Amino acid sequence: MDADAFALADELGPARIIHVTEPTIGLRGILVVDNVAIGPSIGGLRMAPDVTLEECFRLARAMTLKNAAAGLPHGGGKSVLRADPSREATQKERLIRGMAYTLRHEQGYIFGPDMGTDERCMAWIKDEIGQSVGLPRELGGIPLDEIGATGWGMRHATEIALPMLGIDISGVRIAVQGFGAVGRHYARFLHDLGAVLVAASDTGGTLYGRGGLDVDELIGLKRAGRSVTDALAGERLSGDAVIVVECEIWVPAARPDVVTRANVDRLSARLVVEGANIPLTDEAERILHQRGVMVLPDFIANAGGVICAAMEYHGATEGEVFATIAEKIRANTDEMLTTSRREQTTPREAALRLAVGRVTRAMQTRRWSLL
Ligand code: NAD
């Protein structure tokens, strides 16, 4: 085990940690059900070769806070599969079905998509155990990555934040680390508002263009399974270079802990919009706050995807989700930033108070905080 499970526990959870191992098919996974006081947890299944218990727990906690802040009737959980997501499809299907089948009696967790999994994987899980969210359209799902639910919510968080910093959206320069489902839709929505994408990165490296990159071309390349660095125009730089390019808005939309004390001083942006979950360490966020850089924390800014998933679970239509995401995220961002200014705290501290307050009030109304 890579972390002491007891050392992770605090007053909110985790409710339970389940290790799943099936050596005959190479299945190694973990489920963390963090807190279910408000309702059964919703959280993604992440598939990556280097996932850990600690990462799974921190992501599960982020879901507890995100779902509570968004006012969803769901707690927080997360599952991880330690495997290469680009492995051959039948092997991937076997692992995902195996993980779901092993956890078929778990009442407190609803699988959703995350890095390394998609709506097809959710369809396998639904077929295996009868429920999941983030399903394909033909199974009654709302394909949240295809419609850009998370990027849509981040756009609205950005629109609330920029005037507070005295920045006009027209011509604002953005740099996106991780041009996947979250990053590319955010870039598209901001581009539609007049922003300029100056840098985008993926596992192939960083593409930089001082005068702006061609957002449509980059989206086309990603759809074709290629790297942003294959674009016709733009300067090819190393993967880490995306952190140091000059811009007003910096968007981490890939992995956790990409900005730490060691590299935080290299960020030039005035606003950080957290598309990824836990992309900055707490220390890095505090250093930025002291420097006057505003950081919109993950569990407020990137809640669009789970709002969409929860609405799908409760039978909403695709047309309804955009308005609800915009409404919830605008209201939460505004409340968080107003409290943060009034009480001289970081936005994360202000948002934590909002979310933890909702979870602890719900915990007081239950005989057990466990489902
Ligand atoms: P994705 O797999 O569609 O895209 C990830 C992208 O990041 C890919 O283009 C990949 O090449 C790139 N990448 C991976 N490692 C990188 C690195 N070290 N440097 C630069 N680029 C790298 O995943 P996604 O759905 O866009 O999710 C991205 C992040 O956002 C994850 O942390 C996820 O948990 C979080 N998130 C996703 C959603 C959602 O709706 N999909 C919602 C909330 C949070």
Short mmCIF file of C-alpha atoms and ligand atoms in Angstrom, two decimals:
data_model
loop_
_atom_site.label_atom_id
_atom_site.label_comp_id
_atom_site.label_asym_id
_atom_site.label_seq_id
_atom_site.Cartn_x
_atom_site.Cartn_y
_atom_site.Cartn_z
CA MET A 1 0.00 0.00 0.00
CA ASP A 2 1.35 3.43 -0.89
CA ALA A 3 -0.23 5.45 1.93
CA ASP A 4 -1.45 4.76 5.43
CA ALA A 5 -5.23 4.49 5.04
CA PHE A 6 -5.79 5.46 8.69
CA ALA A 7 -3.66 8.57 8.27
CA LEU A 8 -5.99 9.77 5.50
CA ALA A 9 -9.08 9.82 7.72
CA ASP A 10 -10.59 13.00 9.16
CA GLU A 11 -14.00 14.21 10.31
CA LEU A 12 -15.56 13.85 6.83
CA GLY A 13 -14.25 10.45 5.78
CA PRO A 14 -13.37 8.33 3.96
CA ALA A 15 -16.38 6.11 4.68
CA ARG A 16 -14.58 3.15 3.15
CA ILE A 17 -11.63 2.12 1.00
CA ILE A 18 -11.90 -1.03 -1.08
CA HIS A 19 -8.92 -2.63 -2.80
CA VAL A 20 -9.78 -4.78 -5.81
CA THR A 21 -7.27 -7.34 -7.08
CA GLU A 22 -7.76 -10.09 -9.67
CA PRO A 23 -4.34 -11.37 -10.72
CA THR A 24 -5.65 -13.61 -13.51
CA ILE A 25 -6.58 -10.57 -15.61
CA GLY A 26 -4.08 -8.11 -14.12
CA LEU A 27 -6.79 -6.13 -12.33
CA ARG A 28 -5.54 -3.77 -9.62
CA GLY A 29 -7.94 -1.09 -8.50
CA ILE A 30 -9.11 0.97 -5.55
CA LEU A 31 -12.46 2.50 -4.67
CA VAL A 32 -12.62 5.29 -2.10
CA VAL A 33 -16.14 6.18 -0.96
CA ASP A 34 -15.40 9.37 0.91
CA ASN A 35 -18.66 10.76 2.26
CA VAL A 36 -22.25 9.76 1.53
CA ALA A 37 -24.16 11.90 4.05
CA ILE A 38 -25.91 13.82 1.27
CA GLY A 39 -26.52 10.80 -0.97
CA PRO A 40 -24.74 8.02 -2.91
CA SER A 41 -21.39 9.25 -4.17
CA ILE A 42 -20.71 10.08 -7.80
CA GLY A 43 -17.13 10.19 -9.04
CA GLY A 44 -15.06 9.13 -12.00
CA LEU A 45 -13.13 5.94 -12.70
CA ARG A 46 -9.53 6.93 -13.52
CA MET A 47 -7.31 4.56 -15.48
CA ALA A 48 -3.59 5.31 -15.47
CA PRO A 49 -0.42 3.27 -14.86
CA ASP A 50 0.71 5.39 -11.90
CA VAL A 51 -2.45 5.97 -9.83
CA THR A 52 -2.11 5.66 -6.04
CA LEU A 53 -4.34 5.31 -3.00
CA GLU A 54 -3.49 8.82 -1.91
CA GLU A 55 -4.43 10.26 -5.31
CA CYS A 56 -7.69 8.29 -5.23
CA PHE A 57 -8.53 9.57 -1.76
CA ARG A 58 -7.74 13.20 -2.60
CA LEU A 59 -9.86 12.96 -5.75
CA ALA A 60 -12.71 11.37 -3.77
CA ARG A 61 -12.57 14.24 -1.27
CA ALA A 62 -12.60 16.75 -4.12
CA MET A 63 -15.83 15.06 -5.29
CA THR A 64 -17.39 15.31 -1.82
CA LEU A 65 -16.72 19.04 -1.83
CA LYS A 66 -17.66 19.53 -5.48
CA ASN A 67 -20.99 17.72 -5.24
CA ALA A 68 -21.89 19.51 -2.01
CA ALA A 69 -20.90 22.92 -3.36
CA ALA A 70 -22.96 22.32 -6.50
CA GLY A 71 -25.99 21.44 -4.37
CA LEU A 72 -26.24 17.93 -5.85
CA PRO A 73 -27.96 15.16 -3.85
CA HIS A 74 -24.73 13.13 -3.95
CA GLY A 75 -21.66 12.45 -1.86
CA GLY A 76 -18.10 12.03 -3.13
CA GLY A 77 -16.16 8.98 -4.24
CA LYS A 78 -13.55 7.97 -6.78
CA SER A 79 -12.15 4.79 -8.25
CA VAL A 80 -8.82 4.08 -9.93
CA LEU A 81 -7.51 1.27 -12.08
CA ARG A 82 -3.76 0.92 -12.27
CA ALA A 83 -3.29 0.15 -15.97
CA ASP A 84 -2.40 1.79 -19.27
CA PRO A 85 -5.64 3.27 -20.70
CA SER A 86 -4.40 2.91 -24.28
CA ARG A 87 -4.18 -0.89 -24.00
CA GLU A 88 -6.02 -3.07 -26.47
CA ALA A 89 -9.84 -2.60 -26.27
CA THR A 90 -10.82 -6.14 -25.25
CA GLN A 91 -8.26 -6.15 -22.42
CA LYS A 92 -9.47 -2.74 -21.27
CA GLU A 93 -13.08 -3.90 -21.37
CA ARG A 94 -12.20 -6.99 -19.30
CA LEU A 95 -10.52 -4.88 -16.61
CA ILE A 96 -13.34 -2.35 -16.42
CA ARG A 97 -16.04 -5.01 -16.35
CA GLY A 98 -14.04 -6.90 -13.72
CA MET A 99 -13.72 -3.81 -11.53
CA ALA A 100 -17.45 -3.04 -11.83
CA TYR A 101 -18.53 -6.65 -11.20
CA THR A 102 -16.39 -6.90 -8.07
CA LEU A 103 -17.99 -3.72 -6.72
CA ARG A 104 -21.53 -4.64 -7.83
CA HIS A 105 -22.93 -4.66 -4.27
CA GLU A 106 -21.52 -1.25 -3.38
CA GLN A 107 -24.57 0.98 -2.75
CA GLY A 108 -22.67 4.16 -2.04
CA TYR A 109 -20.88 4.73 -5.35
CA ILE A 110 -21.95 5.51 -8.90
CA PHE A 111 -19.25 5.18 -11.59
CA GLY A 112 -18.61 8.09 -13.97
CA PRO A 113 -15.90 8.78 -16.58
CA ASP A 114 -12.51 10.31 -15.80
CA MET A 115 -9.03 10.35 -17.32
CA GLY A 116 -8.50 7.14 -19.27
CA THR A 117 -12.19 6.20 -19.38
CA ASP A 118 -15.08 7.44 -21.53
CA GLU A 119 -18.77 6.89 -22.27
CA ARG A 120 -18.05 3.53 -23.89
CA CYS A 121 -16.47 2.35 -20.63
CA MET A 122 -19.54 3.63 -18.77
CA ALA A 123 -21.73 1.58 -21.13
CA TRP A 124 -19.75 -1.58 -20.21
CA ILE A 125 -20.25 -0.79 -16.52
CA LYS A 126 -23.98 -0.17 -16.97
CA ASP A 127 -24.24 -3.47 -18.83
CA GLU A 128 -22.34 -5.22 -16.03
CA ILE A 129 -24.01 -3.78 -12.91
CA GLY A 130 -27.03 -1.81 -14.13
CA GLN A 131 -25.88 1.74 -13.35
CA SER A 132 -23.29 4.38 -14.23
CA VAL A 133 -23.33 7.98 -15.46
CA GLY A 134 -21.74 9.67 -18.46
CA LEU A 135 -23.35 7.15 -20.81
CA PRO A 136 -23.49 7.36 -24.61
CA ARG A 137 -26.54 9.08 -26.15
CA GLU A 138 -27.97 5.80 -27.46
CA LEU A 139 -28.23 4.56 -23.86
CA GLY A 140 -30.00 7.71 -22.71
CA GLY A 141 -26.82 9.47 -21.64
CA ILE A 142 -25.64 13.04 -22.03
CA PRO A 143 -22.09 12.76 -23.39
CA LEU A 144 -20.52 15.33 -21.10
CA ASP A 145 -17.09 15.31 -22.74
CA GLU A 146 -18.52 15.65 -26.22
CA ILE A 147 -20.69 18.63 -25.30
CA GLY A 148 -17.95 20.20 -23.14
CA ALA A 149 -19.93 20.37 -19.88
CA THR A 150 -16.87 21.06 -17.72
CA GLY A 151 -15.33 23.65 -20.05
CA TRP A 152 -18.72 25.36 -20.22
CA GLY A 153 -18.85 25.74 -16.44
CA MET A 154 -15.23 26.98 -16.33
CA ARG A 155 -16.13 29.60 -18.91
CA HIS A 156 -18.83 30.94 -16.59
CA ALA A 157 -16.51 30.92 -13.58
CA THR A 158 -14.01 32.90 -15.69
CA GLU A 159 -16.66 35.42 -16.71
CA ILE A 160 -17.43 36.12 -13.05
CA ALA A 161 -13.75 36.36 -12.04
CA LEU A 162 -12.29 38.56 -14.79
CA PRO A 163 -14.22 41.78 -13.96
CA MET A 164 -13.13 41.42 -10.32
CA LEU A 165 -9.54 41.54 -11.58
CA GLY A 166 -10.32 44.45 -13.91
CA ILE A 167 -9.50 42.34 -16.98
CA ASP A 168 -11.50 42.57 -20.22
CA ILE A 169 -12.11 39.19 -21.84
CA SER A 170 -11.48 40.51 -25.33
CA GLY A 171 -7.90 39.69 -26.33
CA VAL A 172 -7.10 38.01 -23.01
CA ARG A 173 -4.29 35.43 -23.46
CA ILE A 174 -4.86 31.88 -22.25
CA ALA A 175 -2.52 28.91 -21.91
CA VAL A 176 -3.96 25.41 -21.46
CA GLN A 177 -2.04 22.46 -20.04
CA GLY A 178 -3.74 19.29 -21.29
CA PHE A 179 -5.77 19.76 -24.48
CA GLY A 180 -8.20 16.95 -23.70
CA ALA A 181 -11.96 16.93 -23.11
CA VAL A 182 -11.75 19.72 -20.53
CA GLY A 183 -8.96 21.87 -21.97
CA ARG A 184 -10.07 21.99 -25.57
CA HIS A 185 -13.70 22.87 -24.85
CA TYR A 186 -12.61 25.60 -22.44
CA ALA A 187 -10.31 27.01 -25.15
CA ARG A 188 -13.19 26.91 -27.65
CA PHE A 189 -15.69 28.65 -25.34
CA LEU A 190 -13.16 31.37 -24.41
CA HIS A 191 -12.12 31.83 -28.03
CA ASP A 192 -15.80 32.42 -28.88
CA LEU A 193 -15.74 35.28 -26.33
CA GLY A 194 -12.70 36.91 -27.95
CA ALA A 195 -9.86 35.36 -25.91
CA VAL A 196 -6.62 34.28 -27.59
CA LEU A 197 -5.13 30.81 -27.04
CA VAL A 198 -1.35 31.37 -26.94
CA ALA A 199 -0.27 27.93 -25.71
CA ALA A 200 -1.67 24.40 -25.51
CA SER A 201 0.01 21.22 -24.38
CA ASP A 202 -0.54 17.48 -24.24
CA THR A 203 1.70 14.47 -23.66
CA GLY A 204 3.45 15.30 -26.97
CA GLY A 205 4.68 18.70 -25.71
CA THR A 206 3.64 22.36 -25.86
CA LEU A 207 2.59 24.39 -28.90
CA TYR A 208 3.13 28.15 -28.56
CA GLY A 209 1.95 31.01 -30.76
CA ARG A 210 2.43 34.58 -29.53
CA GLY A 211 -0.32 35.91 -31.85
CA GLY A 212 -2.72 33.03 -31.13
CA LEU A 213 -3.11 29.40 -32.15
CA ASP A 214 -5.77 27.96 -34.46
CA VAL A 215 -8.20 26.44 -31.91
CA ASP A 216 -10.23 24.55 -34.54
CA GLU A 217 -7.12 22.99 -36.04
CA LEU A 218 -5.94 21.81 -32.61
CA ILE A 219 -9.36 20.33 -31.82
CA GLY A 220 -9.30 18.52 -35.18
CA LEU A 221 -5.85 17.07 -34.41
CA LYS A 222 -6.97 15.79 -31.00
CA ARG A 223 -10.10 14.22 -32.52
CA ALA A 224 -7.82 12.40 -34.94
CA GLY A 225 -5.80 11.05 -32.01
CA ARG A 226 -2.80 13.30 -32.72
CA SER A 227 -0.84 15.82 -30.65
CA VAL A 228 -1.29 19.60 -30.63
CA THR A 229 2.38 19.76 -31.57
CA ASP A 230 1.46 18.36 -35.02
CA ALA A 231 -0.20 21.70 -35.94
CA LEU A 232 1.03 23.49 -39.07
CA ALA A 233 1.80 26.78 -37.33
CA GLY A 234 3.25 27.46 -33.89
CA GLU A 235 6.46 26.89 -32.02
CA ARG A 236 7.07 23.43 -30.52
CA LEU A 237 8.29 23.53 -26.94
CA SER A 238 8.78 21.05 -24.10
CA GLY A 239 5.76 19.87 -22.07
CA ASP A 240 6.68 21.99 -19.04
CA ALA A 241 7.06 25.15 -21.14
CA VAL A 242 3.30 25.70 -20.97
CA ILE A 243 3.76 26.73 -17.34
CA VAL A 244 6.08 29.63 -18.13
CA VAL A 245 4.48 31.23 -21.20
CA GLU A 246 3.17 34.78 -20.74
CA CYS A 247 -0.59 34.85 -20.39
CA GLU A 248 -3.40 36.29 -18.26
CA ILE A 249 -5.30 33.00 -17.73
CA TRP A 250 -3.54 29.73 -17.00
CA VAL A 251 -5.54 26.52 -17.13
CA PRO A 252 -4.26 23.22 -15.75
CA ALA A 253 -6.39 20.50 -17.36
CA ALA A 254 -4.29 17.35 -17.05
CA ARG A 255 -2.71 15.85 -13.91
CA PRO A 256 -2.54 16.58 -10.16
CA ASP A 257 0.24 18.59 -8.48
CA VAL A 258 1.66 20.15 -11.63
CA VAL A 259 2.32 23.45 -9.82
CA THR A 260 4.22 23.25 -6.55
CA ARG A 261 6.48 25.48 -4.49
CA ALA A 262 9.30 24.51 -6.87
CA ASN A 263 7.79 26.03 -10.03
CA VAL A 264 5.01 28.39 -8.86
CA ASP A 265 7.20 31.46 -9.29
CA ARG A 266 7.43 30.75 -13.00
CA LEU A 267 3.69 31.29 -13.57
CA SER A 268 2.96 34.71 -15.05
CA ALA A 269 -0.86 34.54 -15.16
CA ARG A 270 -3.24 36.70 -13.13
CA LEU A 271 -5.99 34.10 -13.05
CA VAL A 272 -5.71 30.30 -12.73
CA VAL A 273 -8.83 28.30 -13.61
CA GLU A 274 -8.46 24.75 -12.30
CA GLY A 275 -9.83 22.38 -14.91
CA ALA A 276 -7.95 19.37 -13.54
CA ASN A 277 -8.61 18.10 -10.04
CA ILE A 278 -5.97 19.08 -7.41
CA PRO A 279 -3.56 20.50 -10.02
CA LEU A 280 -1.86 22.91 -7.57
CA THR A 281 -0.55 22.07 -4.12
CA ASP A 282 -2.13 24.02 -1.25
CA GLU A 283 1.17 25.74 -0.72
CA ALA A 284 1.38 26.87 -4.36
CA GLU A 285 -2.18 28.23 -4.17
CA ARG A 286 -1.32 30.24 -1.05
CA ILE A 287 1.84 31.66 -2.64
CA LEU A 288 -0.18 32.76 -5.67
CA HIS A 289 -2.82 34.34 -3.45
CA GLN A 290 -0.13 36.35 -1.65
CA ARG A 291 1.11 37.53 -5.06
CA GLY A 292 -2.41 38.71 -5.99
CA VAL A 293 -3.04 35.89 -8.47
CA MET A 294 -6.62 34.63 -8.28
CA VAL A 295 -7.05 30.83 -8.30
CA LEU A 296 -10.51 29.40 -9.00
CA PRO A 297 -10.36 26.04 -7.19
CA ASP A 298 -11.16 22.75 -8.90
CA PHE A 299 -14.27 21.84 -6.94
CA ILE A 300 -15.98 25.11 -7.86
CA ALA A 301 -14.62 25.78 -11.37
CA ASN A 302 -14.74 22.29 -12.91
CA ALA A 303 -18.06 21.08 -11.47
CA GLY A 304 -19.83 21.26 -14.86
CA GLY A 305 -19.11 17.61 -15.68
CA VAL A 306 -20.54 16.17 -12.50
CA ILE A 307 -23.54 18.51 -12.59
CA CYS A 308 -24.22 17.12 -16.07
CA ALA A 309 -23.69 13.52 -14.87
CA ALA A 310 -26.02 13.95 -11.89
CA MET A 311 -28.68 15.52 -14.10
CA GLU A 312 -28.41 12.56 -16.48
CA TYR A 313 -28.81 10.17 -13.51
CA HIS A 314 -31.98 12.01 -12.46
CA GLY A 315 -33.45 11.96 -15.99
CA ALA A 316 -32.78 15.51 -17.28
CA THR A 317 -32.41 16.25 -20.99
CA GLU A 318 -29.31 17.52 -22.76
CA GLY A 319 -30.96 20.89 -23.38
CA GLU A 320 -31.45 21.52 -19.67
CA VAL A 321 -27.88 20.98 -18.51
CA PHE A 322 -26.19 24.05 -20.02
CA ALA A 323 -28.45 26.52 -18.22
CA THR A 324 -28.16 24.69 -14.88
CA ILE A 325 -24.36 24.45 -15.05
CA ALA A 326 -24.06 28.15 -15.87
CA GLU A 327 -26.45 29.15 -13.11
CA LYS A 328 -24.85 27.02 -10.37
CA ILE A 329 -21.24 27.83 -11.23
CA ARG A 330 -21.84 31.57 -11.64
CA ALA A 331 -23.60 31.74 -8.27
CA ASN A 332 -20.93 29.68 -6.46
CA THR A 333 -18.01 31.57 -8.01
CA ASP A 334 -19.58 34.89 -7.10
CA GLU A 335 -20.29 33.81 -3.50
CA MET A 336 -16.80 32.33 -3.09
CA LEU A 337 -14.96 35.39 -4.44
CA THR A 338 -17.11 37.85 -2.50
CA THR A 339 -16.48 35.96 0.76
CA SER A 340 -12.79 35.62 -0.03
CA ARG A 341 -12.47 39.40 -0.52
CA ARG A 342 -14.51 40.26 2.54
CA GLU A 343 -12.71 37.85 4.86
CA GLN A 344 -9.24 38.11 3.28
CA THR A 345 -9.01 34.35 2.68
CA THR A 346 -8.05 32.39 -0.41
CA PRO A 347 -10.96 31.50 -2.73
CA ARG A 348 -10.41 27.85 -1.80
CA GLU A 349 -10.77 28.58 1.92
CA ALA A 350 -14.00 30.50 1.25
CA ALA A 351 -15.37 27.69 -0.93
CA LEU A 352 -14.34 25.02 1.58
CA ARG A 353 -16.40 26.69 4.26
CA LEU A 354 -19.43 26.65 1.94
CA ALA A 355 -19.02 22.99 0.97
CA VAL A 356 -17.93 21.54 4.33
CA GLY A 357 -20.81 23.37 6.00
CA ARG A 358 -23.28 21.59 3.72
CA VAL A 359 -21.70 18.17 4.30
CA THR A 360 -21.52 18.49 8.10
CA ARG A 361 -25.12 19.74 8.31
CA ALA A 362 -26.19 16.68 6.29
CA MET A 363 -24.12 14.39 8.56
CA GLN A 364 -26.01 15.70 11.60
CA THR A 365 -29.34 14.57 10.16
CA ARG A 366 -28.35 10.93 9.67
CA ARG A 367 -28.21 8.01 12.06
CA TRP A 368 -25.10 6.80 10.25
CA SER A 369 -23.12 8.82 7.78
CA LEU A 370 -22.68 5.58 5.82
CA LEU A 371 -25.02 4.12 3.22
P1 NAD B 1 -8.55 13.69 -21.20
O1 NAD B 1 -7.94 12.35 -21.05
O2 NAD B 1 -9.63 13.92 -22.19
O3 NAD B 1 -7.41 14.77 -21.54
C1 NAD B 1 -6.24 14.90 -20.83
C2 NAD B 1 -5.25 15.61 -21.73
O4 NAD B 1 -4.11 15.93 -20.94
C3 NAD B 1 -4.78 14.80 -22.91
O5 NAD B 1 -4.73 15.63 -24.06
C4 NAD B 1 -3.35 14.37 -22.51
O6 NAD B 1 -2.49 14.26 -23.63
C5 NAD B 1 -2.95 15.54 -21.66
N1 NAD B 1 -1.92 15.26 -20.67
C6 NAD B 1 -1.78 14.17 -19.87
N2 NAD B 1 -0.70 14.30 -19.10
C7 NAD B 1 -0.18 15.52 -19.40
C8 NAD B 1 0.92 16.25 -18.92
N3 NAD B 1 1.69 15.76 -17.96
N4 NAD B 1 1.16 17.48 -19.46
C9 NAD B 1 0.36 17.98 -20.43
N5 NAD B 1 -0.70 17.34 -20.90
C10 NAD B 1 -0.96 16.12 -20.40
O7 NAD B 1 -8.99 14.11 -19.72
P2 NAD B 1 -10.05 15.20 -19.31
O8 NAD B 1 -11.39 14.57 -19.21
O9 NAD B 1 -9.87 16.41 -20.16
O10 NAD B 1 -9.59 15.49 -17.83
C11 NAD B 1 -8.47 16.32 -17.56
C12 NAD B 1 -8.44 16.64 -16.08
O11 NAD B 1 -9.64 17.30 -15.72
C13 NAD B 1 -8.35 15.45 -15.14
O12 NAD B 1 -7.61 15.85 -14.01
C14 NAD B 1 -9.79 15.20 -14.73
O13 NAD B 1 -9.88 14.58 -13.47
C15 NAD B 1 -10.28 16.61 -14.65
N6 NAD B 1 -11.73 16.76 -14.79
C16 NAD B 1 -12.37 16.28 -15.87
C17 NAD B 1 -13.73 16.48 -16.01
C18 NAD B 1 -14.48 16.05 -17.24
O14 NAD B 1 -15.64 16.43 -17.35
N7 NAD B 1 -13.89 15.33 -18.16
C19 NAD B 1 -14.45 17.13 -14.99
C20 NAD B 1 -13.75 17.63 -13.88
C21 NAD B 1 -12.38 17.43 -13.80
#
